[in-house]
CSV table of C-alpha atoms in Angstrom, one decimal:
chain,number,residue,atom,x,y,z
A,1456,MET,CA,0.0,-0.2,-0.1
A,1457,GLU,CA,1.5,3.5,-0.1
A,1458,GLU,CA,2.3,5.2,2.7
A,1459,ASP,CA,0.7,8.8,1.8
A,1460,ARG,CA,-2.9,6.4,1.4
A,1461,PRO,CA,-5.1,6.8,4.5
A,1462,ARG,CA,-5.4,2.7,6.1
A,1463,ALA,CA,-8.6,1.2,4.4
A,1464,THR,CA,-10.9,-1.0,7.0
A,1465,ILE,CA,-11.9,-4.4,6.6
A,1466,LEU,CA,-14.3,-6.7,7.8
A,1467,ASN,CA,-12.5,-10.1,7.8
A,1468,VAL,CA,-14.9,-12.7,8.8
A,1469,ASN,CA,-14.8,-16.1,9.6
A,1470,ASP,CA,-15.7,-18.4,11.5
A,1471,THR,CA,-13.2,-20.8,11.1
A,1472,PRO,CA,-11.2,-19.3,14.6
A,1473,SER,CA,-7.8,-20.6,13.2
A,1474,VAL,CA,-8.0,-19.0,9.6
A,1475,LEU,CA,-9.7,-15.7,10.8
A,1476,TYR,CA,-6.5,-15.0,12.8
A,1477,LEU,CA,-4.4,-15.7,9.8
A,1478,THR,CA,-5.9,-14.1,7.5
A,1479,GLY,CA,-6.5,-11.4,9.8
A,1480,ARG,CA,-2.6,-10.3,10.8
A,1481,ILE,CA,-1.2,-10.8,7.7
A,1482,LEU,CA,-4.1,-8.5,6.6
A,1483,THR,CA,-2.7,-6.6,9.6
A,1484,ASN,CA,0.9,-6.5,8.2
A,1485,ALA,CA,0.2,-5.4,5.4
A,1486,GLY,CA,-1.5,-1.6,6.9
A,1487,TYR,CA,-4.4,-3.0,6.8
A,1488,HIS,CA,-6.9,-2.0,9.5
A,1489,VAL,CA,-8.8,-4.9,10.4
A,1490,VAL,CA,-12.4,-5.5,12.2
A,1491,GLU,CA,-13.6,-9.4,12.5
A,1492,ALA,CA,-15.9,-11.3,12.6
A,1493,SER,CA,-16.8,-15.1,13.2
A,1494,SER,CA,-21.1,-15.4,12.2
A,1495,GLY,CA,-23.5,-14.0,9.2
A,1496,LYS,CA,-25.1,-11.8,12.3
A,1497,GLU,CA,-21.6,-10.3,14.2
A,1498,ALA,CA,-20.9,-9.3,10.3
A,1499,LEU,CA,-24.4,-7.6,9.3
A,1500,ARG,CA,-24.4,-5.9,12.2
A,1501,LEU,CA,-20.1,-4.7,12.1
A,1502,ALA,CA,-20.8,-4.4,8.1
A,1503,THR,CA,-23.3,-1.1,9.5
A,1504,GLY,CA,-19.9,0.1,10.4
A,1505,ARG,CA,-18.8,0.8,6.2
A,1506,PRO,CA,-14.9,-0.4,6.0
A,1507,ASP,CA,-13.6,0.0,2.7
A,1508,MET,CA,-14.4,-3.7,2.0
A,1509,VAL,CA,-15.7,-7.0,3.7
A,1510,LEU,CA,-13.9,-10.4,2.9
A,1511,LEU,CA,-16.8,-12.7,3.5
A,1512,ASP,CA,-16.9,-16.6,3.4
A,1513,VAL,CA,-18.8,-18.3,2.9
A,1514,HIS,CA,-19.9,-21.1,4.4
A,1515,MET,CA,-20.9,-20.1,8.4
A,1516,PRO,CA,-22.9,-22.0,10.9
A,1517,ASP,CA,-25.9,-18.9,11.6
A,1518,ILE,CA,-26.2,-17.4,8.0
A,1519,ASP,CA,-24.2,-18.3,5.0
A,1520,GLY,CA,-22.1,-15.8,3.5
A,1521,TYR,CA,-24.5,-15.5,0.4
A,1522,GLU,CA,-27.6,-14.5,1.9
A,1523,VAL,CA,-25.0,-12.3,4.2
A,1524,CYS,CA,-24.5,-10.3,0.8
A,1525,ARG,CA,-27.7,-10.7,0.1
A,1526,ARG,CA,-29.0,-8.4,3.1
A,1527,LEU,CA,-26.1,-6.7,2.4
A,1528,ARG,CA,-26.5,-5.5,-0.5
A,1529,ASP,CA,-30.3,-5.3,0.3
A,1530,GLN,CA,-30.1,-1.9,3.5
A,1531,GLU,CA,-29.5,1.0,1.8
A,1532,GLU,CA,-26.4,2.5,3.8
A,1533,THR,CA,-24.4,-1.0,3.2
A,1534,ARG,CA,-25.6,-1.5,-0.5
A,1535,ASP,CA,-22.2,0.0,-1.8
A,1536,LEU,CA,-20.0,-1.8,0.1
A,1537,LEU,CA,-17.1,-3.2,-0.9
A,1538,ILE,CA,-17.8,-7.5,-0.6
A,1539,ALA,CA,-15.1,-10.7,-1.3
A,1540,HIS,CA,-15.3,-14.2,-1.1
A,1541,LEU,CA,-13.2,-16.5,0.3
A,1542,SER,CA,-13.8,-19.4,0.6
A,1543,ALA,CA,-11.6,-23.1,1.3
A,1544,VAL,CA,-15.3,-25.1,0.5
A,1545,SER,CA,-17.3,-23.4,-1.9
A,1546,VAL,CA,-14.9,-24.0,-4.8
A,1547,ARG,CA,-17.1,-25.0,-7.7
A,1548,ARG,CA,-17.6,-22.7,-10.8
A,1549,GLU,CA,-21.5,-23.0,-9.4
A,1550,ASP,CA,-20.6,-21.1,-6.6
A,1551,ARG,CA,-18.6,-18.9,-7.3
A,1552,LEU,CA,-21.6,-18.0,-9.9
A,1553,ARG,CA,-24.3,-18.3,-7.1
A,1554,GLY,CA,-22.0,-15.4,-4.8
A,1555,LEU,CA,-21.6,-13.5,-7.8
A,1556,ALA,CA,-25.0,-12.9,-9.2
A,1557,GLN,CA,-25.8,-12.1,-5.2
A,1558,GLY,CA,-24.2,-9.4,-5.1
A,1559,ALA,CA,-20.6,-9.5,-4.9
A,1560,ASP,CA,-17.9,-7.9,-6.8
A,1561,ALA,CA,-15.4,-10.7,-6.7
A,1562,TYR,CA,-15.0,-14.7,-5.3
A,1563,TRP,CA,-11.7,-15.6,-4.7
A,1564,THR,CA,-10.5,-19.5,-3.3
A,1565,THR,CA,-8.3,-20.8,-1.0
A,1566,PRO,CA,-4.9,-22.3,-1.6
A,1567,LEU,CA,-3.9,-18.5,-2.3
A,1568,GLU,CA,-1.0,-17.7,-1.6
A,1569,ASP,CA,-0.7,-14.0,0.2
A,1570,ASP,CA,0.9,-11.8,-2.1
A,1571,GLU,CA,-1.7,-12.8,-4.8
A,1572,LEU,CA,-4.4,-12.0,-1.4
A,1573,LEU,CA,-3.2,-9.0,-0.8
A,1574,ALA,CA,-2.5,-8.1,-4.8
A,1575,ASN,CA,-6.4,-9.3,-5.4
A,1576,ILE,CA,-7.5,-7.0,-2.2
A,1577,GLU,CA,-5.4,-3.9,-3.4
A,1578,ALA,CA,-6.6,-3.7,-6.7
A,1579,LEU,CA,-10.3,-4.1,-6.1
A,1580,LEU,CA,-9.7,-1.4,-3.4
A,1581,ARG,CA,-8.3,0.8,-6.8
A,1582,LEU,CA,-11.1,0.8,-8.5
A,1583,GLN,CA,-13.3,1.3,-5.7
A,1584,ALA,CA,-10.9,5.0,-4.8
A,1585,ARG,CA,-10.9,5.2,-9.3
A,1586,THR,CA,-14.9,4.8,-9.2
A,1587,GLN,CA,-15.6,7.4,-6.1
A,1588,SER,CA,-13.6,9.7,-7.7
A,1589,ALA,CA,-15.6,9.6,-10.8
A,1590,VAL,CA,-19.0,9.9,-8.5
A,1591,SER,CA,-17.0,12.5,-6.2
A,1592,ALA,CA,-16.4,14.4,-9.9
A,1593,ARG,CA,-19.6,14.1,-11.2
A,1594,ASP,CA,-21.4,15.6,-7.7
A,1595,GLU,CA,-19.2,18.4,-8.6
A,1596,PHE,CA,-19.3,19.0,-11.8
A,1597,LEU,CA,-23.2,18.9,-11.3
A,1598,SER,CA,-23.0,21.5,-8.4
A,1599,ILE,CA,-20.5,23.5,-10.6
A,1600,ALA,CA,-22.6,23.5,-13.2
A,1601,ALA,CA,-26.2,24.2,-11.4
A,1602,HIS,CA,-24.8,27.7,-10.0
A,1603,GLU,CA,-23.2,28.9,-13.4
A,1604,LEU,CA,-26.8,28.4,-15.2
A,1605,ARG,CA,-28.9,29.6,-12.5
A,1606,THR,CA,-27.1,33.0,-12.5
A,1607,PRO,CA,-27.9,33.8,-16.1
A,1608,ILE,CA,-31.1,32.5,-15.6
A,1609,THR,CA,-32.2,34.5,-12.6
A,1610,ALA,CA,-31.3,37.7,-14.3
A,1611,LEU,CA,-32.4,36.8,-17.4
A,1612,ARG,CA,-36.1,36.3,-15.3
A,1613,LEU,CA,-35.8,39.9,-13.4
A,1614,ASN,CA,-35.2,42.0,-16.6
A,1615,LEU,CA,-38.3,40.0,-18.0
A,1616,GLU,CA,-40.4,41.2,-15.6
A,1617,ARG,CA,-39.3,43.8,-15.1
A,1618,LEU,CA,-40.4,44.4,-18.3
A,1619,VAL,CA,-44.1,43.5,-17.7
A,1620,HIS,CA,-43.9,45.4,-14.9
A,1621,HIS,CA,-43.5,48.6,-16.9
A,1622,LEU,CA,-46.5,47.4,-19.9
A,1623,SER,CA,-48.0,46.7,-17.4
A,1624,ARG,CA,-48.3,50.0,-15.8
A,1625,ALA,CA,-48.6,51.7,-19.8
A,1626,PRO,CA,-50.5,53.5,-21.0
A,1627,GLY,CA,-52.9,52.1,-23.3
A,1628,ASP,CA,-50.3,50.1,-25.6
A,1629,LEU,CA,-47.6,52.3,-25.5
A,1630,ILE,CA,-43.7,51.7,-23.6
A,1631,ALA,CA,-41.3,54.0,-24.2
A,1632,ARG,CA,-37.9,52.2,-26.6
A,1633,GLY,CA,-35.5,53.0,-23.5
A,1634,THR,CA,-37.6,51.3,-21.3
A,1635,VAL,CA,-37.8,48.3,-23.8
A,1636,GLU,CA,-34.3,48.3,-24.4
A,1637,ALA,CA,-33.3,48.7,-20.6
A,1638,SER,CA,-34.4,45.3,-20.2
A,1639,THR,CA,-34.3,43.0,-23.6
A,1640,THR,CA,-31.0,44.3,-23.8
A,1641,PRO,CA,-29.0,42.5,-20.2
A,1642,ALA,CA,-32.0,39.7,-21.0
A,1643,LEU,CA,-30.4,39.1,-24.2
A,1644,ARG,CA,-26.5,38.4,-22.6
A,1645,GLN,CA,-27.8,36.4,-20.1
A,1646,LEU,CA,-29.1,34.8,-23.0
A,1647,VAL,CA,-25.5,34.7,-24.6
A,1648,ARG,CA,-23.8,33.3,-21.6
A,1649,LEU,CA,-26.6,31.0,-21.5
A,1650,GLN,CA,-25.9,29.8,-24.4
A,1651,GLN,CA,-21.9,29.3,-24.4
A,1652,LEU,CA,-23.0,27.1,-20.7
A,1653,LEU,CA,-24.4,25.1,-22.9
A,1654,ASP,CA,-22.6,25.1,-26.0
A,1655,THR,CA,-20.1,24.1,-23.2
A,1656,LEU,CA,-21.1,20.9,-21.5
A,1657,LEU,CA,-22.2,19.6,-24.9
A,1658,ASP,CA,-18.6,20.0,-25.5
A,1659,ILE,CA,-17.9,17.9,-23.0
A,1660,SER,CA,-20.0,15.3,-23.5
A,1661,ARG,CA,-18.6,15.1,-26.8
A,1662,VAL,CA,-15.0,14.3,-25.3
A,1663,GLY,CA,-15.9,12.1,-23.4
A,1664,SER,CA,-17.9,10.7,-25.7
A,1665,ARG,CA,-14.7,10.6,-28.2
A,1666,LYS,CA,-17.5,12.5,-30.5
A,1667,LEU,CA,-15.3,16.2,-31.3
A,1668,ARG,CA,-16.3,16.0,-35.1
A,1669,LEU,CA,-13.5,18.9,-36.7
A,1670,HIS,CA,-14.6,20.5,-40.0
A,1671,ILE,CA,-11.2,20.6,-41.8
A,1672,GLU,CA,-10.3,23.3,-44.3
A,1673,MET,CA,-7.2,25.3,-44.7
A,1674,PHE,CA,-6.5,28.2,-43.3
A,1675,ASP,CA,-4.7,30.7,-41.7
A,1676,LEU,CA,-3.7,30.5,-38.4
A,1677,SER,CA,-2.6,33.9,-37.3
A,1678,GLU,CA,-5.9,35.5,-39.3
A,1679,ALA,CA,-7.9,33.2,-36.5
A,1680,ALA,CA,-5.9,34.6,-33.6
A,1681,ARG,CA,-6.0,38.6,-35.4
A,1682,ASP,CA,-9.8,37.8,-36.1
A,1683,MET,CA,-10.3,36.3,-32.0
A,1684,ALA,CA,-7.9,39.3,-30.5
A,1685,GLN,CA,-10.3,41.9,-32.3
A,1686,ARG,CA,-13.7,39.5,-31.2
A,1687,LEU,CA,-12.3,39.6,-27.8
A,1688,ALA,CA,-10.9,43.3,-27.5
A,1689,MET,CA,-14.4,45.0,-25.2
A,1690,PRO,CA,-13.8,41.8,-22.2
A,1691,ALA,CA,-9.9,42.8,-22.2
A,1692,ARG,CA,-10.7,46.4,-21.4
A,1693,ALA,CA,-12.9,45.7,-19.6
A,1694,ALA,CA,-10.8,43.4,-17.4
A,1695,GLY,CA,-8.8,46.2,-17.8
A,1696,VAL,CA,-6.3,44.3,-19.8
A,1697,THR,CA,-3.3,45.5,-22.9
A,1698,LEU,CA,-3.8,42.9,-26.1
A,1699,SER,CA,-0.7,43.1,-28.1
A,1700,LEU,CA,-1.0,40.7,-31.4
A,1701,THR,CA,2.8,39.2,-32.4
A,1702,LEU,CA,2.0,37.8,-35.9
A,1703,PRO,CA,4.6,37.1,-38.3
A,1704,GLU,CA,4.2,39.0,-41.7
A,1705,ARG,CA,4.2,36.1,-44.0
A,1706,PRO,CA,0.1,33.6,-43.7
A,1707,THR,CA,1.0,30.6,-41.6
A,1708,LEU,CA,-1.8,28.4,-43.0
A,1709,ILE,CA,-2.0,25.0,-41.0
A,1710,LEU,CA,-5.0,22.1,-41.9
A,1711,GLY,CA,-7.7,22.8,-39.0
A,1712,ASP,CA,-10.8,23.3,-37.1
A,1713,ARG,CA,-10.7,26.6,-37.5
A,1714,LEU,CA,-13.9,27.3,-35.0
A,1715,ARG,CA,-12.3,24.9,-33.2
A,1716,LEU,CA,-8.6,26.5,-33.0
A,1717,GLU,CA,-11.2,30.2,-31.9
A,1718,GLN,CA,-12.3,28.1,-29.1
A,1719,VAL,CA,-9.0,27.2,-28.1
A,1720,ILE,CA,-7.5,31.2,-28.4
A,1721,SER,CA,-10.4,32.5,-26.8
A,1722,ASN,CA,-10.0,30.1,-23.8
A,1723,LEU,CA,-6.4,30.7,-23.0
A,1724,LEU,CA,-7.4,35.0,-24.1
A,1725,THR,CA,-10.2,34.3,-21.6
A,1726,ASN,CA,-8.1,32.6,-19.0
A,1727,ALA,CA,-5.2,35.7,-19.4
A,1728,PHE,CA,-8.1,38.3,-18.6
A,1729,ARG,CA,-9.5,36.9,-15.8
A,1730,TYR,CA,-5.4,35.9,-14.2
A,1731,GLY,CA,-4.0,38.5,-15.5
A,1732,ASP,CA,-4.5,41.0,-12.3
A,1733,ALA,CA,-5.0,43.8,-15.1
A,1734,LYS,CA,-1.3,43.5,-17.3
A,1735,PRO,CA,-0.6,43.1,-20.6
A,1736,VAL,CA,-1.9,39.8,-21.9
A,1737,LEU,CA,0.8,38.6,-25.4
A,1738,LEU,CA,-0.3,37.0,-28.2
A,1739,GLU,CA,1.4,35.5,-30.1
A,1740,VAL,CA,2.4,33.6,-33.3
A,1741,GLU,CA,5.3,31.3,-35.0
A,1742,ALA,CA,6.3,29.0,-38.0
A,1743,GLN,CA,9.0,27.4,-37.4
A,1744,ALA,CA,9.4,24.4,-40.1
A,1745,GLU,CA,7.2,21.3,-39.0
A,1746,VAL,CA,5.2,22.8,-36.1
A,1747,LEU,CA,2.8,26.6,-35.8
A,1748,THR,CA,2.7,27.3,-32.6
A,1749,LEU,CA,0.7,30.0,-30.4
A,1750,SER,CA,1.0,31.3,-26.6
A,1751,VAL,CA,-0.2,33.8,-25.0
A,1752,ARG,CA,1.4,35.2,-22.2
A,1753,ASP,CA,0.4,36.1,-19.0
A,1754,GLN,CA,1.9,38.2,-16.4
A,1755,GLY,CA,-0.2,37.7,-13.6
A,1756,VAL,CA,-1.0,35.2,-10.1
A,1757,GLY,CA,0.6,32.4,-11.9
A,1758,ILE,CA,0.0,28.7,-11.2
A,1759,ALA,CA,2.1,26.4,-9.3
A,1760,LYS,CA,4.2,23.8,-10.0
A,1761,GLU,CA,1.8,21.5,-8.9
A,1762,ASP,CA,-1.3,22.7,-10.2
A,1763,GLN,CA,-0.2,22.7,-13.8
A,1764,THR,CA,-1.2,19.2,-14.6
A,1765,ARG,CA,-3.7,19.7,-12.7
A,1766,ILE,CA,-5.7,21.9,-14.2
A,1767,PHE,CA,-6.2,20.5,-18.1
A,1768,ASN,CA,-7.9,17.9,-16.1
A,1769,ARG,CA,-11.9,18.4,-16.0
A,1770,PHE,CA,-14.1,20.9,-13.2
A,1771,GLU,CA,-10.4,21.9,-12.1
A,1772,ARG,CA,-8.8,25.5,-11.2
A,1773,ALA,CA,-5.7,27.1,-10.6
A,1774,ALA,CA,-6.1,27.4,-6.3
A,1775,ALA,CA,-5.4,31.2,-6.9
A,1776,ALA,CA,-9.1,31.2,-8.8
A,1777,SER,CA,-10.8,29.1,-6.2
A,1778,GLY,CA,-13.6,32.4,-6.1
A,1779,THR,CA,-14.0,33.0,-9.8
A,1780,ASP,CA,-17.0,31.5,-12.1
A,1781,GLY,CA,-16.9,29.2,-14.4
A,1782,LEU,CA,-17.4,25.1,-15.1
A,1783,GLY,CA,-13.4,24.8,-15.2
A,1784,LEU,CA,-13.9,22.7,-18.6
A,1785,GLY,CA,-12.3,25.3,-21.3
A,1786,LEU,CA,-8.8,24.3,-21.1
A,1787,PHE,CA,-10.0,20.8,-20.5
A,1788,ILE,CA,-11.2,20.8,-23.9
A,1789,ALA,CA,-8.6,23.3,-25.3
A,1790,ARG,CA,-6.4,20.6,-24.6
A,1791,GLU,CA,-8.3,18.0,-26.6
A,1792,ILE,CA,-9.4,20.0,-29.3
A,1793,VAL,CA,-5.2,20.9,-29.9
A,1794,SER,CA,-4.8,17.2,-29.1
A,1795,ALA,CA,-7.2,15.9,-31.8
A,1796,HIS,CA,-5.0,18.0,-34.6
A,1797,GLY,CA,-1.9,16.3,-33.5
A,1798,GLY,CA,-0.7,19.1,-31.2
A,1799,THR,CA,0.4,19.8,-27.2
A,1800,LEU,CA,-0.8,21.9,-25.0
A,1801,THR,CA,1.2,23.2,-22.0
A,1802,VAL,CA,2.5,25.6,-19.4
A,1803,GLU,CA,4.7,27.6,-18.3
A,1804,SER,CA,4.8,29.1,-15.4
A,1805,GLU,CA,5.8,30.4,-11.8
A,1806,PRO,CA,3.9,32.2,-8.8
A,1807,GLY,CA,3.5,36.2,-9.0
A,1808,HIS,CA,5.2,36.3,-12.1
A,1809,GLY,CA,2.4,35.9,-15.2
A,1810,SER,CA,2.2,32.3,-16.6
A,1811,ARG,CA,2.9,31.6,-20.9
A,1812,PHE,CA,-0.1,28.7,-22.5
A,1813,LEU,CA,1.9,26.9,-25.9
A,1814,VAL,CA,-0.4,25.0,-28.0
A,1815,THR,CA,2.8,23.2,-31.0
A,1816,LEU,CA,0.8,22.1,-34.2
A,1817,PRO,CA,1.7,20.8,-37.0
A,1818,ARG,CA,2.2,22.3,-40.4
A,1819,HIS,CA,2.4,19.2,-42.3
A,1820,ARG,CA,0.0,16.6,-40.5
A,1821,THR,CA,-0.2,12.6,-41.6
A,1822,GLU,CA,-2.1,11.3,-39.2
A,1823,ALA,CA,-6.3,10.8,-40.2
A,1824,TYR,CA,-8.2,13.1,-38.7
C-alpha cells in the first residue's frame, strides 16, 4: 500500500478461528485496519460501520455468506460496500457464479498465496477509489453547473419581470423604447451566456464520448488569432488588460478546424484576462519548419508547479482562482481540441510571474483526423 494513502478498513468474516486469525495477521501486517466477525449476524452488525471492504467466508453456522451478501445489498446503508468472498470449501464454478449473482464484487478460493490475496484486495480498492473519484467529480460538476446556469437564468427572469411590470403600468399599448431596451438588452446578454454554457456542456459530452468532430479546412492561423483578438477586445478592456499581438508577416497556413482552434484561442485569452491581474497580455503566433506555435502570455498571479498538470483536468481550476466563475472545463476542452489536431497544449508559469500557455500544431499532419 502507498504510505500517503489512509489505511483502509477491512471487515474480515470467518467462523474458523485459525483462518480468521491468520487472515487478520496478513491484512494487519500489510497495513490495513482489520475488524473481525465470526458469524453472519455479527458481520451484518459490523458492516453498518461502513468498512472499505468486506472479506466474507461462505460457510458459516448461522447465516451463510451468500445470504449475508444479499442482505447487505438490500440495505441502503450497506448496499455499496465492496464485498469479496474468500472460501476454502465452496470452490466449484457453480459456487462462484452464485456468489457473484448474489452481489459479491469478487469470489476467491483458497489455497491462495499471501501476496496474491493482497494484490487482489489492493486491485479492488483501487477500482473502488477510481469509482468514488468519478462520482465525486460528477457531483462537483453538477453543483458547479447548477450554480453557473442559475446566475444568468435569475438575471434573465428579473429583466423580463421588470419589462412585464413596465408594460402593466404603461398607458394603453405605449411603452418607451428606452424602457424596453433597458430590460431586453441585458436579457439578451444572459441568453448568450446561457448558450455558451450549454455549448460547453455539449463539448464535454462529445469529448467524453470521443465524438468531437473536426471540420477540416486550410486556413491562416495568424488571421484566426487576429480575428479572435478583435472579438475579445471589449472583454479585455473590461478586465483592464492591454492585448498585444505578434504575428508573422507571411500567412501561417494550416489544415484544421478553424472554429475549434478559435475556441482554444478564446479560452486561453479569457483565462489570461481573468487571472492576468489587469496587466498586459501577449498573443503570439510563430512559424517553424514543421510546426506552428500559438502562445498566450500574461503577467498575472501565475500557477504553482503542483497545479500545472491538474488545471488541464475536468472541473479544475488553479488554487488562486478558487473564487472565480466558470465550469472548470475550458483548459480541458482546449487541450482535447489541440490533441485532436495532433498537437500539444502546455503551460510555463511561476507564482507571481504570470503564465505562458503554448499550443504546438503540426504543419503537415500525416495521420487522419
